[in-house]
CSV table of C-alpha atoms and ligand atoms in Angstrom, one decimal:
chain,number,residue,atom,x,y,z
X,1,MET,CA,5.3,-9.9,22.5
X,2,LYS,CA,6.2,-6.9,20.3
X,3,GLN,CA,9.1,-8.7,18.8
X,4,CYS,CA,7.0,-11.7,18.0
X,5,GLU,CA,4.3,-9.6,16.3
X,6,LEU,CA,7.0,-8.0,14.2
X,7,THR,CA,8.6,-11.2,13.3
X,8,CYS,CA,5.2,-12.7,12.3
X,9,PHE,CA,4.4,-9.6,10.3
X,10,ALA,CA,7.7,-10.0,8.5
X,11,LYS,CA,7.1,-13.6,7.8
X,12,GLN,CA,3.6,-12.8,6.5
X,13,LEU,CA,5.1,-10.2,4.3
X,14,SER,CA,7.8,-12.4,2.9
X,15,SER,CA,5.3,-15.1,2.1
X,16,SER,CA,2.7,-12.9,0.6
X,17,PRO,CA,1.8,-12.5,-3.1
X,18,PHE,CA,3.5,-9.1,-3.0
X,19,ARG,CA,6.8,-10.9,-2.8
X,20,ASN,CA,7.1,-11.6,-6.5
X,21,ARG,CA,5.9,-8.2,-7.5
X,22,PHE,CA,8.4,-6.3,-5.5
X,23,ARG,CA,11.2,-8.7,-5.3
X,24,GLN,CA,13.5,-6.6,-7.4
X,25,GLY,CA,12.2,-3.3,-6.0
X,26,LYS,CA,13.5,-0.9,-3.4
X,27,LEU,CA,10.5,-1.4,-1.2
X,28,HIS,CA,11.8,-4.7,0.1
X,29,ARG,CA,15.0,-3.1,1.4
X,30,VAL,CA,13.1,-0.3,2.9
X,31,ILE,CA,10.8,-2.7,4.8
X,32,ILE,CA,13.9,-4.7,6.0
X,33,ASN,CA,15.4,-1.5,7.3
X,34,ILE,CA,12.2,-0.4,9.1
X,35,LEU,CA,11.9,-3.9,10.7
X,36,PHE,CA,15.5,-3.7,11.8
X,37,LEU,CA,14.9,-0.3,13.4
X,38,LEU,CA,11.7,-1.5,15.0
X,39,SER,CA,13.5,-4.4,16.6
X,40,ILE,CA,16.1,-2.2,18.0
X,41,ALA,CA,13.5,0.2,19.4
X,42,SER,CA,11.6,-2.7,21.1
X,43,PHE,CA,14.9,-3.9,22.6
X,44,VAL,CA,15.5,-0.5,24.0
X,45,ILE,CA,12.0,-0.4,25.5
X,46,LEU,CA,12.5,-3.7,27.1
X,47,LEU,CA,15.8,-2.7,28.5
X,48,GLY,CA,14.3,0.6,29.8
X,49,THR,CA,11.5,-1.3,31.6
X,50,PHE,CA,14.0,-3.6,33.3
X,51,ILE,CA,16.3,-0.7,34.5
X,52,ASN,CA,13.3,1.4,35.5
X,53,TYR,CA,12.0,-1.4,37.7
X,54,HIS,CA,15.3,-1.9,39.5
X,55,VAL,CA,16.1,1.8,39.9
X,56,ARG,CA,12.7,2.5,41.3
X,57,LYS,CA,13.2,-0.3,43.9
X,58,PHE,CA,16.5,1.2,44.9
X,59,LEU,CA,15.1,4.7,45.2
X,60,ILE,CA,12.0,3.8,47.1
X,61,SER,CA,13.8,1.7,49.7
X,62,GLU,CA,16.3,4.5,50.3
X,63,GLU,CA,13.5,6.9,50.9
X,64,ASP,CA,11.9,4.5,53.4
X,65,TYR,CA,15.0,4.7,55.5
X,66,SER,CA,14.8,8.5,55.6
X,67,TYR,CA,11.4,8.2,57.3
X,68,LEU,CA,13.1,7.3,60.6
X,69,PRO,CA,13.1,10.6,62.3
X,70,PRO,CA,16.1,10.2,64.6
X,71,LEU,CA,18.3,9.0,61.9
X,72,HIS,CA,17.2,11.9,59.7
X,73,GLN,CA,18.0,14.3,62.5
X,74,LEU,CA,21.5,13.0,63.2
X,75,SER,CA,22.9,11.9,59.9
X,76,PRO,CA,24.5,14.3,57.4
X,77,PRO,CA,22.6,14.9,54.1
X,78,PRO,CA,22.6,11.9,51.9
X,79,PRO,CA,25.5,11.7,49.4
X,80,PRO,CA,24.6,12.5,45.8
X,81,PRO,CA,23.6,9.3,43.9
X,82,PRO,CA,26.5,7.7,41.9
X,83,PRO,CA,26.6,8.9,38.3
X,84,TRP,CA,25.5,5.6,36.9
X,85,SER,CA,22.2,5.6,38.8
X,86,HIS,CA,21.5,9.1,37.7
X,87,TYR,CA,22.1,8.0,34.2
X,88,SER,CA,19.9,5.0,34.4
X,89,TYR,CA,17.1,7.0,35.8
X,90,VAL,CA,17.4,9.6,33.1
X,91,LEU,CA,17.5,6.8,30.5
X,92,CYS,CA,14.5,5.0,31.8
X,93,ASN,CA,12.5,8.2,32.0
X,94,PHE,CA,13.6,9.0,28.5
X,95,ALA,CA,12.7,5.5,27.3
X,96,PHE,CA,9.3,5.5,28.9
X,97,SER,CA,8.4,9.1,29.5
X,98,SER,CA,6.5,7.6,32.4
X,99,SER,CA,4.6,8.5,35.5
X,100,SER,CA,7.2,6.8,37.8
X,101,SER,CA,9.1,10.1,38.4
X,102,SER,CA,6.5,10.9,41.1
X,103,SER,CA,8.5,8.8,43.6
X,104,SER,CA,11.4,11.3,43.6
X,105,SER,CA,12.6,12.4,47.0
X,106,SER,CA,11.4,16.0,46.7
X,107,SER,CA,7.9,15.1,48.1
X,108,SER,CA,9.3,13.4,51.3
X,109,THR,CA,10.0,16.4,53.5
X,110,SER,CA,6.4,17.2,54.3
X,111,LEU,CA,5.9,13.7,55.7
X,112,HIS,CA,8.6,14.0,58.4
X,113,PRO,CA,7.4,14.7,61.9
X,114,THR,CA,9.3,17.7,63.1
X,115,PHE,CA,11.7,16.7,65.9
X,116,ASN,CA,13.9,19.3,67.6
X,117,SER,CA,17.0,18.4,69.4
X,118,SER,CA,15.7,18.9,73.0
X,119,GLN,CA,12.8,16.5,72.3
X,120,LEU,CA,15.3,14.1,70.8
X,121,ASN,CA,17.5,14.1,73.9
X,122,SER,CA,14.7,13.5,76.3
X,123,HIS,CA,13.3,10.8,74.0
X,124,TRP,CA,16.5,8.8,74.2
X,125,THR,CA,18.0,9.7,77.5
X,126,ALA,CA,14.8,10.3,79.5
X,127,PRO,CA,16.4,12.7,82.0
X,128,ASP,CA,13.1,14.5,82.3
X,129,LEU,CA,11.1,11.3,82.4
X,130,GLU,CA,9.8,11.7,86.0
X,131,ASP,CA,7.4,8.8,85.8
X,132,ALA,CA,8.7,5.2,85.4
X,133,TRP,CA,5.3,4.0,84.5
X,134,HIS,CA,4.3,3.1,80.9
X,135,SER,CA,1.8,1.0,79.0
X,136,MET,CA,4.2,-1.3,77.1
X,137,THR,CA,3.7,-5.1,77.3
X,138,ASP,CA,6.7,-7.1,78.5
X,139,GLU,CA,7.3,-8.2,75.0
X,140,GLU,CA,7.4,-4.6,73.7
X,141,LEU,CA,9.5,-3.5,76.6
X,142,MET,CA,12.1,-6.2,76.2
X,143,TRP,CA,12.4,-5.5,72.5
X,144,ARG,CA,12.8,-1.8,73.0
X,145,ALA,CA,15.3,-2.4,75.8
X,146,SER,CA,17.4,-4.7,73.7
X,147,MET,CA,18.4,-1.9,71.3
X,148,VAL,CA,22.0,-0.8,71.2
X,149,PRO,CA,23.2,2.3,69.3
X,150,ASN,CA,25.8,1.4,66.6
X,151,ILE,CA,27.4,4.9,66.8
X,152,VAL,CA,29.7,4.9,69.9
X,153,LYS,CA,29.7,8.6,70.4
X,154,TYR,CA,26.6,10.0,72.1
X,155,PRO,CA,25.1,13.1,70.4
X,156,TYR,CA,24.5,14.7,73.9
X,157,THR,CA,26.4,15.1,77.1
X,158,ARG,CA,26.0,11.8,78.7
X,159,LYS,CA,26.3,11.8,82.5
X,160,THR,CA,26.9,8.2,83.6
X,161,LYS,CA,24.1,7.0,85.9
X,162,VAL,CA,23.7,4.0,88.3
X,163,ALA,CA,20.3,2.4,88.2
X,164,PHE,CA,19.1,1.2,91.6
X,165,MET,CA,16.5,-1.5,91.1
X,166,PHE,CA,14.4,-2.5,94.1
X,167,LEU,CA,12.6,-5.8,94.0
X,168,SER,CA,10.1,-5.5,96.8
X,169,ARG,CA,6.7,-7.0,97.9
X,170,GLY,CA,5.3,-3.6,99.0
X,171,LYS,CA,6.7,-0.5,100.6
X,172,LEU,CA,10.3,0.1,101.3
X,173,PRO,CA,10.6,0.2,105.1
X,174,LEU,CA,14.2,1.5,105.0
X,175,ALA,CA,13.3,4.3,102.4
X,176,PRO,CA,14.2,7.2,104.9
X,177,LEU,CA,17.8,5.8,105.0
X,178,TRP,CA,18.0,5.6,101.2
X,179,GLU,CA,16.6,9.1,101.0
X,180,LYS,CA,19.6,10.4,103.0
X,181,PHE,CA,21.9,8.2,100.9
X,182,PHE,CA,20.7,9.8,97.6
X,183,GLN,CA,20.5,13.3,98.8
X,184,GLY,CA,22.6,15.7,96.8
X,185,HIS,CA,23.3,13.4,93.9
X,186,LYS,CA,20.5,14.1,91.5
X,187,GLY,CA,21.4,13.2,88.0
X,188,LEU,CA,23.8,10.4,88.9
X,189,PHE,CA,21.3,7.7,89.7
X,190,SER,CA,17.9,6.4,88.6
X,191,ILE,CA,15.5,4.3,90.8
X,192,TYR,CA,13.1,1.6,89.6
X,193,ILE,CA,10.8,-0.3,91.9
X,194,HIS,CA,9.0,-3.6,91.2
X,195,THR,CA,6.3,-4.4,93.7
X,196,SER,CA,3.4,-6.7,94.0
X,197,PRO,CA,0.8,-5.5,91.4
X,198,GLU,CA,-1.8,-4.8,94.1
X,199,PHE,CA,0.6,-2.5,95.9
X,200,ILE,CA,-0.3,1.0,94.7
X,201,ASP,CA,0.9,3.3,97.4
X,202,GLU,CA,2.8,6.3,96.1
X,203,ALA,CA,5.7,8.1,97.8
X,204,THR,CA,5.3,11.8,98.5
X,205,GLY,CA,6.2,14.2,95.8
X,206,ASN,CA,9.6,15.3,97.3
X,207,SER,CA,10.8,11.7,97.7
X,208,VAL,CA,13.4,10.1,95.4
X,209,PHE,CA,11.0,7.1,95.1
X,210,TYR,CA,8.1,9.3,93.8
X,211,LYS,CA,6.7,7.7,90.6
X,212,ARG,CA,9.5,5.2,90.3
X,213,ARG,CA,7.3,2.1,90.3
X,214,ILE,CA,7.4,0.1,87.1
X,215,PRO,CA,4.5,-2.0,85.7
X,216,SER,CA,4.8,-5.1,87.8
X,217,LYS,CA,3.4,-8.7,87.9
X,218,PRO,CA,3.1,-11.2,90.7
X,219,VAL,CA,6.3,-12.8,91.9
X,220,GLU,CA,6.7,-16.2,93.5
X,221,TRP,CA,10.0,-16.4,95.3
X,222,GLY,CA,12.4,-18.9,93.8
X,223,MET,CA,10.3,-19.4,90.6
X,224,ALA,CA,10.7,-18.1,87.1
X,225,THR,CA,8.4,-15.2,87.8
X,226,MET,CA,11.1,-13.8,90.0
X,227,ILE,CA,13.6,-13.8,87.1
X,228,ASP,CA,10.8,-12.2,85.0
X,229,ALA,CA,10.6,-9.4,87.5
X,230,GLU,CA,14.4,-8.9,87.5
X,231,ARG,CA,14.5,-8.8,83.7
X,232,ARG,CA,11.6,-6.4,83.8
X,233,LEU,CA,13.5,-4.1,86.1
X,234,LEU,CA,16.6,-4.3,83.9
X,235,ALA,CA,14.6,-3.6,80.8
X,236,ASN,CA,13.0,-0.5,82.3
X,237,ALA,CA,16.3,0.8,83.4
X,238,LEU,CA,17.8,0.2,80.0
X,239,LEU,CA,15.3,2.5,78.4
X,240,ASP,CA,17.4,5.4,79.9
X,241,PHE,CA,20.6,5.4,77.8
X,242,SER,CA,22.5,7.2,80.6
X,243,ASN,CA,22.2,4.2,82.9
X,244,GLU,CA,25.5,2.3,82.8
X,245,ARG,CA,25.4,0.1,86.0
X,246,PHE,CA,22.5,-1.8,87.3
X,247,VAL,CA,22.1,-2.9,90.9
X,248,LEU,CA,19.4,-5.2,92.1
X,249,LEU,CA,18.3,-4.6,95.7
X,250,SER,CA,15.6,-5.9,98.1
X,251,GLU,CA,13.6,-4.0,100.6
X,252,THR,CA,15.9,-5.3,103.4
X,253,CYS,CA,19.1,-3.9,101.8
X,254,ILE,CA,21.1,-1.0,103.2
X,255,PRO,CA,24.0,1.0,101.7
X,256,LEU,CA,27.3,0.4,103.4
X,257,PHE,CA,29.1,3.4,102.0
X,258,ASN,CA,28.2,6.9,100.9
X,259,PHE,CA,26.9,7.5,97.4
X,260,THR,CA,30.2,8.9,96.0
X,261,THR,CA,32.1,5.8,97.1
X,262,ILE,CA,29.5,3.4,95.7
X,263,TYR,CA,29.1,5.3,92.4
X,264,ASN,CA,32.9,5.5,91.8
X,265,TYR,CA,33.4,1.8,92.7
X,266,LEU,CA,30.9,0.7,90.2
X,267,VAL,CA,31.5,3.2,87.4
X,268,ASN,CA,35.2,2.7,87.4
X,269,SER,CA,35.1,-1.1,87.2
X,270,ASN,CA,34.9,-2.9,83.9
X,271,GLN,CA,33.6,-6.0,85.5
X,272,SER,CA,30.1,-7.0,86.6
X,273,PHE,CA,29.4,-8.3,90.2
X,274,ILE,CA,27.4,-11.5,90.0
X,275,GLY,CA,28.2,-14.2,92.5
X,276,SER,CA,29.1,-17.2,90.5
X,277,PHE,CA,30.8,-20.4,91.7
X,278,ASP,CA,30.9,-24.1,91.0
X,279,ASP,CA,29.3,-25.9,94.0
X,280,PRO,CA,30.1,-29.6,93.7
X,281,ARG,CA,27.5,-30.5,96.4
X,282,PHE,CA,23.9,-31.6,96.0
X,283,THR,CA,22.9,-27.9,96.6
X,284,GLY,CA,24.9,-26.9,93.5
X,285,ARG,CA,25.7,-29.4,90.8
X,286,GLY,CA,23.0,-31.7,92.2
X,287,ARG,CA,20.4,-29.2,90.9
X,288,TYR,CA,21.6,-29.5,87.3
X,289,ASN,CA,19.0,-31.2,85.1
X,290,LYS,CA,20.6,-33.3,82.3
X,291,HIS,CA,17.7,-32.3,80.0
X,292,MET,CA,19.4,-28.9,79.8
X,293,TRP,CA,22.1,-30.5,77.7
X,294,PRO,CA,23.4,-29.4,75.2
X,295,THR,CA,22.3,-25.8,75.8
X,296,VAL,CA,23.8,-25.8,79.3
X,297,SER,CA,26.4,-28.4,80.4
X,298,LEU,CA,27.2,-29.5,83.9
X,299,GLU,CA,30.7,-27.8,83.5
X,300,GLU,CA,29.0,-24.5,82.8
X,301,TRP,CA,26.5,-24.8,85.7
X,302,ARG,CA,27.0,-22.2,88.4
X,303,LYS,CA,25.4,-21.0,91.6
X,304,GLY,CA,25.3,-17.6,93.3
X,305,SER,CA,23.3,-15.0,95.1
X,306,GLN,CA,20.4,-13.4,93.1
X,307,TRP,CA,21.5,-9.9,94.2
X,308,PHE,CA,23.5,-9.0,91.1
X,309,GLU,CA,25.2,-5.9,89.7
X,310,VAL,CA,25.8,-5.7,86.0
X,311,ASN,CA,27.0,-3.2,83.4
X,312,ARG,CA,25.0,-2.1,80.5
X,313,LYS,CA,26.4,-4.5,78.0
X,314,LEU,CA,25.6,-7.5,80.1
X,315,ALA,CA,22.2,-6.0,81.0
X,316,VAL,CA,21.3,-5.9,77.3
X,317,GLU,CA,22.4,-9.5,76.8
X,318,ILE,CA,20.2,-10.6,79.8
X,319,VAL,CA,17.0,-9.0,78.5
X,320,SER,CA,17.8,-10.3,75.0
X,321,ASP,CA,18.4,-13.9,76.1
X,322,GLY,CA,16.0,-16.1,74.2
X,323,LYS,CA,18.3,-19.2,74.3
X,324,TYR,CA,19.0,-20.1,77.9
X,325,TYR,CA,16.0,-18.6,79.6
X,326,PRO,CA,13.5,-21.1,78.1
X,327,VAL,CA,15.7,-24.0,79.0
X,328,PHE,CA,15.9,-22.9,82.7
X,329,LYS,CA,12.2,-22.1,82.8
X,330,GLU,CA,11.4,-25.6,81.7
X,331,HIS,CA,14.0,-27.7,83.6
X,332,CYS,CA,15.0,-25.7,86.7
X,333,ASN,CA,12.2,-26.5,89.2
X,334,PRO,CA,12.5,-27.0,92.9
X,335,PRO,CA,14.8,-28.1,94.4
X,336,CYS,CA,16.4,-26.1,91.6
X,337,TYR,CA,15.8,-22.4,92.1
X,338,MET,CA,16.2,-20.3,89.1
X,339,ASP,CA,17.2,-17.2,91.0
X,340,GLU,CA,20.3,-19.0,92.4
X,341,HIS,CA,21.4,-20.4,89.0
X,342,TYR,CA,20.1,-18.6,86.0
X,343,PHE,CA,22.2,-15.4,86.1
X,344,PRO,CA,25.4,-17.1,87.5
X,345,THR,CA,25.3,-19.7,84.8
X,346,LEU,CA,24.2,-17.4,82.0
X,347,VAL,CA,27.1,-14.9,82.7
X,348,ASN,CA,29.5,-17.8,83.0
X,349,ILE,CA,28.5,-18.9,79.5
X,350,ILE,CA,28.2,-15.6,77.7
X,351,SER,CA,30.9,-13.4,79.2
X,352,PRO,CA,33.0,-15.2,81.9
X,353,GLY,CA,35.9,-12.9,81.6
X,354,LEU,CA,33.8,-9.8,82.5
X,355,ASN,CA,32.4,-11.0,85.8
X,356,SER,CA,34.2,-10.7,89.1
X,357,ASN,CA,32.2,-13.8,90.2
X,358,ARG,CA,31.5,-12.1,93.6
X,359,SER,CA,28.4,-10.3,94.8
X,360,ILE,CA,28.7,-6.8,96.3
X,361,THR,CA,25.7,-7.5,98.5
X,362,TRP,CA,26.6,-8.9,101.9
X,363,VAL,CA,24.5,-11.4,103.8
X,364,ASP,CA,25.1,-13.4,107.0
X,365,TRP,CA,25.0,-17.2,106.6
X,366,SER,CA,27.1,-17.7,109.7
X,367,ARG,CA,24.3,-18.8,111.9
X,368,GLY,CA,23.5,-21.8,109.7
X,369,GLY,CA,20.2,-23.0,108.4
X,370,SER,CA,18.5,-22.4,105.0
X,371,HIS,CA,17.9,-18.7,105.6
X,372,PRO,CA,20.4,-16.0,106.3
X,373,THR,CA,20.3,-13.9,109.5
X,374,THR,CA,17.8,-11.1,109.6
X,375,TYR,CA,19.1,-8.3,111.7
X,376,VAL,CA,16.8,-6.6,114.2
X,377,ARG,CA,17.0,-3.3,116.1
X,378,ASN,CA,19.4,-4.5,118.8
X,379,ASP,CA,21.9,-6.0,116.3
X,380,VAL,CA,22.7,-2.7,114.7
X,381,SER,CA,26.0,-1.2,115.9
X,382,VAL,CA,29.0,0.7,114.5
X,383,ALA,CA,31.1,-2.5,115.1
X,384,LEU,CA,28.7,-4.6,113.0
X,385,LEU,CA,28.7,-2.2,110.1
X,386,ASN,CA,32.5,-1.7,110.2
X,387,GLN,CA,33.0,-5.4,110.2
X,388,ILE,CA,31.1,-5.7,107.0
X,389,ARG,CA,32.6,-2.6,105.5
X,390,GLN,CA,36.2,-3.5,106.1
X,391,GLY,CA,36.5,-7.1,107.3
X,392,PHE,CA,37.3,-8.7,104.0
X,393,ASN,CA,39.8,-8.7,101.2
X,394,CYS,CA,38.9,-9.2,97.6
X,395,THR,CA,40.2,-8.3,94.1
X,396,TYR,CA,39.1,-5.1,92.4
X,397,LYS,CA,40.6,-3.6,89.2
X,398,GLY,CA,43.4,-6.0,89.2
X,399,GLY,CA,44.4,-5.2,92.8
X,400,VAL,CA,43.3,-6.1,96.3
X,401,THR,CA,40.8,-4.0,98.3
X,402,SER,CA,39.1,-4.2,101.7
X,403,ILE,CA,35.9,-2.8,100.2
X,404,CYS,CA,34.2,-5.9,99.0
X,405,PHE,CA,30.6,-5.3,99.9
X,406,LEU,CA,28.7,-2.1,99.0
X,407,PHE,CA,25.3,-3.2,100.3
X,408,GLY,CA,24.1,-5.4,103.2
X,409,ARG,CA,21.0,-7.4,103.8
X,410,LYS,CA,18.7,-8.5,105.6
X,411,PHE,CA,17.8,-5.6,107.8
X,412,HIS,CA,14.4,-5.7,109.5
X,413,PRO,CA,12.2,-2.6,109.4
X,414,SER,CA,13.0,-2.2,113.2
X,415,THR,CA,16.6,-1.4,112.3
X,416,LEU,CA,15.6,1.9,110.6
X,417,HIS,CA,15.8,4.0,113.7
X,418,PRO,CA,19.3,2.9,114.9
X,419,LEU,CA,20.6,3.0,111.3
X,420,LEU,CA,19.4,6.5,110.9
X,421,GLY,CA,21.3,7.3,114.1
X,422,ILE,CA,24.7,6.0,113.1
X,423,ALA,CA,24.8,5.7,109.3
X,424,PRO,CA,25.0,9.4,108.2
X,425,ALA,CA,28.1,10.0,110.4
X,426,LEU,CA,29.7,6.6,109.9
X,427,LEU,CA,29.2,6.4,106.1
X,428,GLY,CA,29.7,10.2,105.5
X,429,PHE,CA,26.4,10.9,103.7
X,430,ASP,CA,26.8,14.2,101.9
X,431,GLY,CA,24.9,17.2,103.2
X,432,GLN,CA,24.5,15.7,106.7
I,1,NAG,C1,11.7,22.0,71.1
I,1,NAG,O1,10.8,21.2,71.8
I,1,NAG,C2,10.6,21.7,73.2
I,1,NAG,C3,9.7,20.7,73.9
I,1,NAG,O2,8.6,20.4,73.1
I,1,NAG,C4,10.1,23.1,73.2
I,1,NAG,O3,10.0,23.5,74.5
I,1,NAG,C5,11.1,24.0,72.5
I,1,NAG,O4,10.6,25.3,72.4
I,1,NAG,C6,11.4,23.5,71.1
I,1,NAG,N1,12.5,24.2,70.5
I,1,NAG,C7,12.5,24.6,69.2
I,1,NAG,C8,13.7,25.4,68.8
I,1,NAG,O5,11.5,24.5,68.5
I,2,NAG,C1,35.1,-15.9,87.0
I,2,NAG,O1,34.7,-17.3,86.6
I,2,NAG,C2,35.0,-17.5,85.2
I,2,NAG,C3,34.6,-18.9,84.9
I,2,NAG,O2,34.6,-19.8,85.9
I,2,NAG,C4,36.5,-17.3,84.9
I,2,NAG,O3,36.8,-17.6,83.6
I,2,NAG,C5,36.9,-15.9,85.3
I,2,NAG,O4,38.3,-15.7,85.1
I,2,NAG,C6,36.5,-15.6,86.7
I,2,NAG,N1,36.8,-14.2,87.0
I,2,NAG,C7,37.6,-13.8,88.0
I,2,NAG,C8,37.7,-12.4,88.2
I,2,NAG,O5,38.1,-14.6,88.8
I,3,NAG,C1,43.4,-8.3,104.3
I,3,NAG,O1,44.7,-8.0,103.9
I,3,NAG,C2,45.5,-7.3,104.9
I,3,NAG,C3,46.8,-6.9,104.2
I,3,NAG,O2,47.3,-7.8,103.4
I,3,NAG,C4,45.7,-8.2,106.1
I,3,NAG,O3,46.4,-7.4,107.1
I,3,NAG,C5,44.3,-8.6,106.6
I,3,NAG,O4,44.5,-9.4,107.7
I,3,NAG,C6,43.5,-9.2,105.6
I,3,NAG,N1,42.1,-9.4,106.1
I,3,NAG,C7,41.5,-10.5,106.0
I,3,NAG,C8,40.1,-10.6,106.6
I,3,NAG,O5,41.9,-11.5,105.5
I,4,NAG,C1,39.6,-4.3,83.1
I,4,NAG,O1,40.4,-3.5,83.9
I,4,NAG,C2,41.6,-4.1,84.4
I,4,NAG,C3,42.3,-3.2,85.4
I,4,NAG,O2,41.7,-2.0,85.5
I,4,NAG,C4,42.5,-4.4,83.2
I,4,NAG,O3,43.7,-5.1,83.6
I,4,NAG,C5,41.7,-5.3,82.2
I,4,NAG,O4,42.5,-5.5,81.0
I,4,NAG,C6,40.4,-4.7,81.8
I,4,NAG,N1,39.6,-5.6,81.0
I,4,NAG,C7,39.0,-5.2,79.9
I,4,NAG,C8,38.3,-6.3,79.2
I,4,NAG,O5,38.9,-4.1,79.5
I,5,NAG,C1,32.4,9.1,101.5
I,5,NAG,O1,33.1,7.9,102.0
I,5,NAG,C2,34.5,8.0,101.7
I,5,NAG,C3,35.1,6.7,102.2
I,5,NAG,O2,34.3,5.7,102.3
I,5,NAG,C4,35.1,9.2,102.4
I,5,NAG,O3,36.5,9.3,102.1
I,5,NAG,C5,34.4,10.5,102.0
I,5,NAG,O4,34.9,11.5,102.8
I,5,NAG,C6,32.9,10.3,102.2
I,5,NAG,N1,32.2,11.5,101.8
I,5,NAG,C7,31.7,12.4,102.6
I,5,NAG,C8,31.0,13.6,102.0
I,5,NAG,O5,31.8,12.3,103.8
């Protein structure tokens, strides 16, 4: 605009009647010089505007990042800006003598919430979070749980924990056995319980199950709502950054070893324990729906027990899965059961090398039928437990071990009493 005005002015001048009168004079040259200087000045102003706009964008976005309190806490002070940007900033301020300097970083400190490091620790690791309840929606929860720190080293002493996730209709009838199992191991485990929403009983204050219920929704066995509940459990457990291994258990499960043995077995393994096999029969491949192609192929299709154990990396992938879950939800309907196929197939596709392909939760199918054996009071004996504890061979950490199952199901509530009688001595519960 300015340039145009100047040019037009010059044209007017050169075509005006003055022209003849001053043609030979000095005035003409002076005007030419002034016009030249004015053009240069307007060019500098335009350049200044351009640089000022870009430098401001750069400065403002960098400041936005520093509003994230945790990052601000953990990161070293920002490096000085490179010399050129300093120069540009000075230049544009010079060219414009403007009001834009108000966005400089000096004003930002008062806007930071003041975090101190003990709050920071409890915020991210939740060791003091006594109550598993919260008000997040599933969508908010999954998003929050899917976050992975990019810095490998933890800024606090991280004690690896195992998350025990109970998927139950109501109360846990075998809770007294679990209480003995956990006794003396505070800080090495966390408990999460998903129940029917209408179940609101609370354990007593000195119980390990006190305030460990998570916000739950109705579950239909064998349907997608069951997978939703399992993902909800995983997501809640992921909120605690100290949880490294995640075991899914039912109310009929019992531990087959003491805490120390189970903890070491899981923490020292780099594999997850999800039963996953290719069943060529109608009860396996027969449940594959060809509409799942090409997201899931028949060759990738797997079957396995729903009672999984996964490490943190896989747990994050499971709660983040937006690709396979919708396909299963739409196309895996009875006689296809999502709880027998979704996790085994998913892990086979996304990280086959990191799964042992076997479950660590034992169940007895030997009596035939479509349901496994439920053990009642008179079935419980040292011989039965030892048979499950030592009667198998399997691979573990590249070798062979006789410890293949860490948990057993299905134990009826009536087994509690005999179990309390023999388990502490047999399994070697600490402090007994
Ligand atoms: C940090 O926050 C915790 C919990 O709010 C508080 O107890 C502690 O006194 C604070 N420490 C400092 C140094 O401000
Ligand atoms: C588990 O199965 C997958 C795919 O079938 C295979 O790649 C992997 O080697 C198996 N893992 C073990 C430990 O056998
Ligand atoms: C497990 O392996 C041991 C040693 O190789 C063998 O003696 C035992 O019979 C095996 N047990 C089973 C159930 O195969
Ligand atoms: C897992 O551990 C086994 C034995 O401890 C080792 O041979 C294998 O390379 C490890 N795998 C990964 C992916 O770290
Ligand atoms: C826990 O079990 C292991 C073997 O299963 C045993 O060696 C250990 O002594 C037991 N711990 C206690 C405290 O009894």
